[in-house]
Short mmCIF file of N, CA, C and O in Angstrom, two decimals:
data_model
loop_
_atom_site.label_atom_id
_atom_site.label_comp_id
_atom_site.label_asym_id
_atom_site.label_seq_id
_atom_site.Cartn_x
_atom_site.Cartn_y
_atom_site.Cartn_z
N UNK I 52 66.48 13.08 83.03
CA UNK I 52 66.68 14.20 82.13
C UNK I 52 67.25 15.37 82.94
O UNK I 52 66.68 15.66 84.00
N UNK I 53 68.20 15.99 82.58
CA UNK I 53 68.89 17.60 83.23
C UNK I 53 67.52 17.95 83.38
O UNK I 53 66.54 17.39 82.88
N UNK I 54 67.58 19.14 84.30
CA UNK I 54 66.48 19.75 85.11
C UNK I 54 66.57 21.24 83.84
O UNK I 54 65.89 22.26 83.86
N UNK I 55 67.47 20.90 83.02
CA UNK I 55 67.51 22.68 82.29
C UNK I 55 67.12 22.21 81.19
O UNK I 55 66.72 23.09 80.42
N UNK I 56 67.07 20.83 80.67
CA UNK I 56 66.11 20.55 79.44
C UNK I 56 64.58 20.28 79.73
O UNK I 56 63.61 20.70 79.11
N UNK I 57 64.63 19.35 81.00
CA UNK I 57 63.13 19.53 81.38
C UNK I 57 62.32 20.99 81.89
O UNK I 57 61.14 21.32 81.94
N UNK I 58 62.88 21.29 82.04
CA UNK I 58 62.37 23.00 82.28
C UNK I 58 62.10 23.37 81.19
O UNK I 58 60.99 23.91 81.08
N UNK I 59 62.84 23.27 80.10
CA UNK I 59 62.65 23.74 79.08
C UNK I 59 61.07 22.94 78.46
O UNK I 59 60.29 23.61 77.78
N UNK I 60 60.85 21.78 78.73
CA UNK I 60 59.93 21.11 78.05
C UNK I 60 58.58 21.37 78.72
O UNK I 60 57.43 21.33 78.28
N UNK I 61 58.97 21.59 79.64
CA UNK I 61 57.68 22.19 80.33
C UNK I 61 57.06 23.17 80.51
O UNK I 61 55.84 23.30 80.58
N UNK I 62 57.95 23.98 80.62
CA UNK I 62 57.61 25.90 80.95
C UNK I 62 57.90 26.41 80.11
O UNK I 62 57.16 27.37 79.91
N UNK I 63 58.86 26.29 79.24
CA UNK I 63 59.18 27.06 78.03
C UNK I 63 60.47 28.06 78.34
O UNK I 63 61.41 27.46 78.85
N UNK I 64 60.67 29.43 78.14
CA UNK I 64 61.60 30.10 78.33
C UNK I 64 62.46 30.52 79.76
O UNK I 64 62.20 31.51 80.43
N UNK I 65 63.31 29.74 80.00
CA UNK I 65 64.39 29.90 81.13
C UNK I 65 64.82 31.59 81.54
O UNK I 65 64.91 32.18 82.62
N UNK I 66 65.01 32.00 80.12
CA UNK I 66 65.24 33.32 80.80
C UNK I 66 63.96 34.16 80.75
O UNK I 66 64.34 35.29 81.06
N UNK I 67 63.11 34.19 80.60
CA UNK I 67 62.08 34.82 81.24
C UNK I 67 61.29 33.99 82.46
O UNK I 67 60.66 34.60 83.33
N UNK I 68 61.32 33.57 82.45
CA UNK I 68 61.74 32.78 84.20
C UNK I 68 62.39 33.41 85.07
O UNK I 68 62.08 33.98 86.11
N UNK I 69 63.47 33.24 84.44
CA UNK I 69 65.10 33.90 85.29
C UNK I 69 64.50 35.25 85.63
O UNK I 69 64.46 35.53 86.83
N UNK I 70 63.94 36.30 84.60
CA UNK I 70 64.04 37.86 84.80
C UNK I 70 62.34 37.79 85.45
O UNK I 70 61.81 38.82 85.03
N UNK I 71 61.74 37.32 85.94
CA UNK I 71 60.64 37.60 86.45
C UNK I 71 60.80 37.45 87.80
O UNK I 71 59.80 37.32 88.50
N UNK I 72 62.36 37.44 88.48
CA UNK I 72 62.23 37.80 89.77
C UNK I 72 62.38 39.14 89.90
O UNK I 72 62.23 39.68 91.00
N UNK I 73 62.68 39.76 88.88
CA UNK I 73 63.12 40.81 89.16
C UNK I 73 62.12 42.26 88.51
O UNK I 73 62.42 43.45 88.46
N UNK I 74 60.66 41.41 87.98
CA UNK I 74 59.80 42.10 87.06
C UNK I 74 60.57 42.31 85.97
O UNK I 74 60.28 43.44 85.58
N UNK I 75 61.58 41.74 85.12
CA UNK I 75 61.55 41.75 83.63
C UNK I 75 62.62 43.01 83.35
O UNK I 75 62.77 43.31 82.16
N UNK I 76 63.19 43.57 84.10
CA UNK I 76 63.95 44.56 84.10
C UNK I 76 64.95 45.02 85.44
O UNK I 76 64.59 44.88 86.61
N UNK I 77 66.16 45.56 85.07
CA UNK I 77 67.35 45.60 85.83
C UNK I 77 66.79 46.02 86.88
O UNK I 77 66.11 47.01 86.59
N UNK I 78 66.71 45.71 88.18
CA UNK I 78 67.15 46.49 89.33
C UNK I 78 68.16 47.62 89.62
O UNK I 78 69.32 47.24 89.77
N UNK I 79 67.92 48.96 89.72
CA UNK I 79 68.95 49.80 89.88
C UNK I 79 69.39 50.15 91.53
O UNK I 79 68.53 50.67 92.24
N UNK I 80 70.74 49.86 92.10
CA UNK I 80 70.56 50.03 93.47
C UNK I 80 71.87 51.52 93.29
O UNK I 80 72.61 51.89 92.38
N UNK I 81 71.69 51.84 94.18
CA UNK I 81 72.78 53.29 94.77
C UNK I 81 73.77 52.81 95.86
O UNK I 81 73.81 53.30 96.99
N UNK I 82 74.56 51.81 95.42
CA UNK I 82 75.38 51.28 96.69
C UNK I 82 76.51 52.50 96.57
O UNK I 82 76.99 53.10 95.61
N UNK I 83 76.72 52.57 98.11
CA UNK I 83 77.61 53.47 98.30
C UNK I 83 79.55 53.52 98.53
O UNK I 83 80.48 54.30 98.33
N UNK I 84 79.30 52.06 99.09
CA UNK I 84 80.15 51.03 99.71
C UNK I 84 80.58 49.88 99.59
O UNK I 84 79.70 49.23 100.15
N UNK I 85 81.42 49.09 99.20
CA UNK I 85 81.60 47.67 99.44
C UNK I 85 80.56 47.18 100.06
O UNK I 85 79.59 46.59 99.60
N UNK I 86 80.93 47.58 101.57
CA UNK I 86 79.87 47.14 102.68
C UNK I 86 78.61 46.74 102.18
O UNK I 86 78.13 45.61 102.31
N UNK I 87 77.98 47.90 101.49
CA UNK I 87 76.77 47.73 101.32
C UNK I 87 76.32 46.71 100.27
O UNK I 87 75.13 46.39 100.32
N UNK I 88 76.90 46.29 99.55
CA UNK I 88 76.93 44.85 98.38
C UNK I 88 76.66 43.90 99.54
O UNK I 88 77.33 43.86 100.58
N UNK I 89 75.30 42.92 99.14
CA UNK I 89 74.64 42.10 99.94
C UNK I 89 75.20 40.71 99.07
O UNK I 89 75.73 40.62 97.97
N UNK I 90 74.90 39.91 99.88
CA UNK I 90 75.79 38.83 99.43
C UNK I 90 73.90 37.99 98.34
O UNK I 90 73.80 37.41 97.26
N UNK I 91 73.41 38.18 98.82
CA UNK I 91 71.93 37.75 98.71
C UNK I 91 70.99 38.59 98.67
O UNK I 91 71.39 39.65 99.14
N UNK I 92 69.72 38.64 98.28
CA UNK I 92 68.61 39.60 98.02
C UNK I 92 67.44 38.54 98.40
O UNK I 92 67.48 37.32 98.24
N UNK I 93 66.17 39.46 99.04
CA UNK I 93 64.77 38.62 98.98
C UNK I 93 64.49 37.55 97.20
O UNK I 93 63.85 36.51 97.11
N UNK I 94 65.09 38.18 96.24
CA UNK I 94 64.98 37.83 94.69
C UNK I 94 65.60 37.01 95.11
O UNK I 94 64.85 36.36 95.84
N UNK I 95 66.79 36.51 95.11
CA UNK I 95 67.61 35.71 94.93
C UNK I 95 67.34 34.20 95.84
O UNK I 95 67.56 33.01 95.65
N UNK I 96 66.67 35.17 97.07
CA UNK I 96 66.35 33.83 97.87
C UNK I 96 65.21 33.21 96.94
O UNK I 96 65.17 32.08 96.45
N UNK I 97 64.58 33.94 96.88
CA UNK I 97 62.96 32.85 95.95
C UNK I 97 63.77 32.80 94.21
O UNK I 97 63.11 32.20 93.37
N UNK I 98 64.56 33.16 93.94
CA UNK I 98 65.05 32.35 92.21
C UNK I 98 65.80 31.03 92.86
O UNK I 98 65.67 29.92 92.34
N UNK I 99 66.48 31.21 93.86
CA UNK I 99 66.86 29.72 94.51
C UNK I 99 65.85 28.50 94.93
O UNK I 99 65.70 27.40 94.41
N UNK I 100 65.38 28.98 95.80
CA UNK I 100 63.79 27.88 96.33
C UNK I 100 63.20 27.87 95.12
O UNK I 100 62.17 27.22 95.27
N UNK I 101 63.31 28.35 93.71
CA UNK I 101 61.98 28.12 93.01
C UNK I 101 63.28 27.05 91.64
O UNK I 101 62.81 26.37 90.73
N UNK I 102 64.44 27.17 91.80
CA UNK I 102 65.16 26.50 91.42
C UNK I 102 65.07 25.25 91.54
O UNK I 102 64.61 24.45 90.71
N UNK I 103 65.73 24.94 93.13
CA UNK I 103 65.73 23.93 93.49
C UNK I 103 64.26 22.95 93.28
O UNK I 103 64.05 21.77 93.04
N UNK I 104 63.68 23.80 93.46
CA UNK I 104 62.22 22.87 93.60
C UNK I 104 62.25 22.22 92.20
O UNK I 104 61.79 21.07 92.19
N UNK I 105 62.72 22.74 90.91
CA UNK I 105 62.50 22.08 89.91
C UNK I 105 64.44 21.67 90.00
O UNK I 105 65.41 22.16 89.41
N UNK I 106 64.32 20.76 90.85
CA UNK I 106 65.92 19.92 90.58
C UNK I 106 67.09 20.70 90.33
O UNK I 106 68.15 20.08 90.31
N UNK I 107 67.12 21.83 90.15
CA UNK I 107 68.41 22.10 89.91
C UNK I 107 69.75 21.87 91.33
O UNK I 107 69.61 21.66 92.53
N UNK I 108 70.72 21.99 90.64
CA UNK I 108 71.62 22.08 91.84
C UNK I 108 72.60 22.83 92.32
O UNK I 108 73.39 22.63 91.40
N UNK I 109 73.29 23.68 93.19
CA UNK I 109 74.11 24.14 93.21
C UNK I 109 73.34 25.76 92.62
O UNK I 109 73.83 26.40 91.68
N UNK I 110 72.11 26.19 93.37
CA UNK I 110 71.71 27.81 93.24
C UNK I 110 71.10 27.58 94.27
O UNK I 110 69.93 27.25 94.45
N UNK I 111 72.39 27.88 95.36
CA UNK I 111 71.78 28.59 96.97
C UNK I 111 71.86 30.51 96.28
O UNK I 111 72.42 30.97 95.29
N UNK I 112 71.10 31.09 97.25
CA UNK I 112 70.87 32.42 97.08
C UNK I 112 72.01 32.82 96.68
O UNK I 112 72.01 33.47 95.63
N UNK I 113 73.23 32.59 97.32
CA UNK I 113 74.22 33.32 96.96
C UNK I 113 74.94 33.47 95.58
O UNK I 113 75.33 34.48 94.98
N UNK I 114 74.99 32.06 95.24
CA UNK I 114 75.28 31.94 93.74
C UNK I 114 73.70 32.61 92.81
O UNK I 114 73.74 32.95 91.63
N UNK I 115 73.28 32.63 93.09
CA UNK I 115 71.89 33.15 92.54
C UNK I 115 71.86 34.66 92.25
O UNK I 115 71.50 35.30 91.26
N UNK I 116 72.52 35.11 93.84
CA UNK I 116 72.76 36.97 93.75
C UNK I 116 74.07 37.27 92.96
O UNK I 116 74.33 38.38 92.49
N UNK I 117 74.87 36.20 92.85
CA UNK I 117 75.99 36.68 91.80
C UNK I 117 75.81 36.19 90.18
O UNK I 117 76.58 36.76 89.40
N UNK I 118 75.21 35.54 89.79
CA UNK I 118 74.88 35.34 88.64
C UNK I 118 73.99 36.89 88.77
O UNK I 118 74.56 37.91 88.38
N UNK I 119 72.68 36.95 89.29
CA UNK I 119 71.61 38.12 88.77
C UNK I 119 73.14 39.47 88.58
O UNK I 119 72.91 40.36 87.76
N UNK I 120 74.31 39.50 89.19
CA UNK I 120 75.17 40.54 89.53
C UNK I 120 75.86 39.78 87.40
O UNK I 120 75.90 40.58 86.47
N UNK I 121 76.02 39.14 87.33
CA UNK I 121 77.13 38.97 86.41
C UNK I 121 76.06 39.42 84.98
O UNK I 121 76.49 40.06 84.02
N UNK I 122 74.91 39.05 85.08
CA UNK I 122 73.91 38.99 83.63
C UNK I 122 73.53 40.18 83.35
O UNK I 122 73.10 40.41 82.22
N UNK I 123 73.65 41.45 84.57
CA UNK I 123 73.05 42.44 84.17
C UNK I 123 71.30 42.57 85.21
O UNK I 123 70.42 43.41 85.02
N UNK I 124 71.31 41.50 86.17
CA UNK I 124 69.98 41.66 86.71
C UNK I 124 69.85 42.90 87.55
O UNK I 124 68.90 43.67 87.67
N UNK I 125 70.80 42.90 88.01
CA UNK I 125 70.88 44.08 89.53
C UNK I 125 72.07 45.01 88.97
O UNK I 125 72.91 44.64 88.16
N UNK I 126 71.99 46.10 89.46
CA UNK I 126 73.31 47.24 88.87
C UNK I 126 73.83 47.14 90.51
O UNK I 126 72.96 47.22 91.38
N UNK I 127 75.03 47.01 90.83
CA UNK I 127 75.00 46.72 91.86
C UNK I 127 76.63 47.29 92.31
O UNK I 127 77.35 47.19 93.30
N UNK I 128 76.70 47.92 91.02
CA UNK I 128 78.40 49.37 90.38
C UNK I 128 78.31 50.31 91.75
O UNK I 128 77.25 50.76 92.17
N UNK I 129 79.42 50.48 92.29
CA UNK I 129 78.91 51.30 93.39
C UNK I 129 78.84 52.87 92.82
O UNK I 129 79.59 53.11 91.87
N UNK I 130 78.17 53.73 93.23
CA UNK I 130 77.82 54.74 92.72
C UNK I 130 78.67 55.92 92.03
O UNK I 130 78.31 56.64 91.10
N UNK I 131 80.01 55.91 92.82
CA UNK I 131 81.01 56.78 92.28
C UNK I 131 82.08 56.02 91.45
O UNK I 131 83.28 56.27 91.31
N UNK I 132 81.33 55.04 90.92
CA UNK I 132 81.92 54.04 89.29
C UNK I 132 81.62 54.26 88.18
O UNK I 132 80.41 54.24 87.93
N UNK I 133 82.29 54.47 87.40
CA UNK I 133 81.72 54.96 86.17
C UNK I 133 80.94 54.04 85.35
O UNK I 133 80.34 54.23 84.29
N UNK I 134 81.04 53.25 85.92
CA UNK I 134 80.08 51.92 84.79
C UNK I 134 78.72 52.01 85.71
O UNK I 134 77.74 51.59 85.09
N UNK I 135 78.47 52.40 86.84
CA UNK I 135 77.12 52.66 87.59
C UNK I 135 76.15 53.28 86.55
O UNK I 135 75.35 52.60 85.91
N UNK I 136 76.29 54.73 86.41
CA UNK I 136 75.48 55.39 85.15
C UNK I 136 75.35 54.74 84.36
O UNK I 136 74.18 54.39 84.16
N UNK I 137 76.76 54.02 83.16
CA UNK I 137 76.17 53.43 81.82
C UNK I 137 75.52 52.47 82.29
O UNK I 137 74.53 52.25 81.59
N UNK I 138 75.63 51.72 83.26
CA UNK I 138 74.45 50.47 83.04
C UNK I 138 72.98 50.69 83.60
O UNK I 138 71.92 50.10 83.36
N UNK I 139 73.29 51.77 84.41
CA UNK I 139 71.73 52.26 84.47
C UNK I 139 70.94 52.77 83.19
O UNK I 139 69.79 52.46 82.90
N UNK I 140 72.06 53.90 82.25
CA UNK I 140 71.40 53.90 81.19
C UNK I 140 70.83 52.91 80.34
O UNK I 140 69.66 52.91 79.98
N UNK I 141 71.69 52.06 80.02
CA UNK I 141 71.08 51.15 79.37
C UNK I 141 69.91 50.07 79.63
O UNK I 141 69.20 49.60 78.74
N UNK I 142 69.84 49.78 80.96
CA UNK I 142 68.61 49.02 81.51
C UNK I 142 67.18 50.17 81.31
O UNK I 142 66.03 49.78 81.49
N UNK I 143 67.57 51.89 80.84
CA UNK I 143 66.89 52.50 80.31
C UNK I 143 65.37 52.59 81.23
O UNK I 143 64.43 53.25 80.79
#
């Protein structure tokens, strides 16, 4: 069985799974720089190891820190972007 239907049969909701690395709400960071955009986070390392452990494949940290970057997990807009503010607002 896929590891994303058995997950499902077992634990129940994937995305509250997903957002409980992050306590259930956006991470807001103040990057200043390119530079400072991490390719990976402590989160990302344990949503990976806690992945894999239930079979999935292909979520090393890194793909892990760019998905949490694409869904809205982490604001990660560098600060003098104008989409930095609105998405902080809205993670509210």
């Amino acid at each position: 069985m896929p590891a994303f239907l058995e997950f499902q049969e077992t634990d129940g909701s994937f995305g509250a799974f997903l957002w409980n690395f992050v306590g259930g709400k956006p991470k807001q960071f103040r990057r200043r720089t390119l530079r400072d955009l991490p390719a990976r986070s402590r989160e990302s390392d344990a949503m990976s190891a806690a992945l894999t452990e239930r079979d999935f494949r292909f979520v090393g940290p890194t793909i892990c820190y760019a998905f949490m970057q694409a869904v809205g997990m982490v604001n990660d807009h560098l600060v003098n972007c104008f989409r930095h503010r609105e998405v902080q607002r809205l993670s509210g």
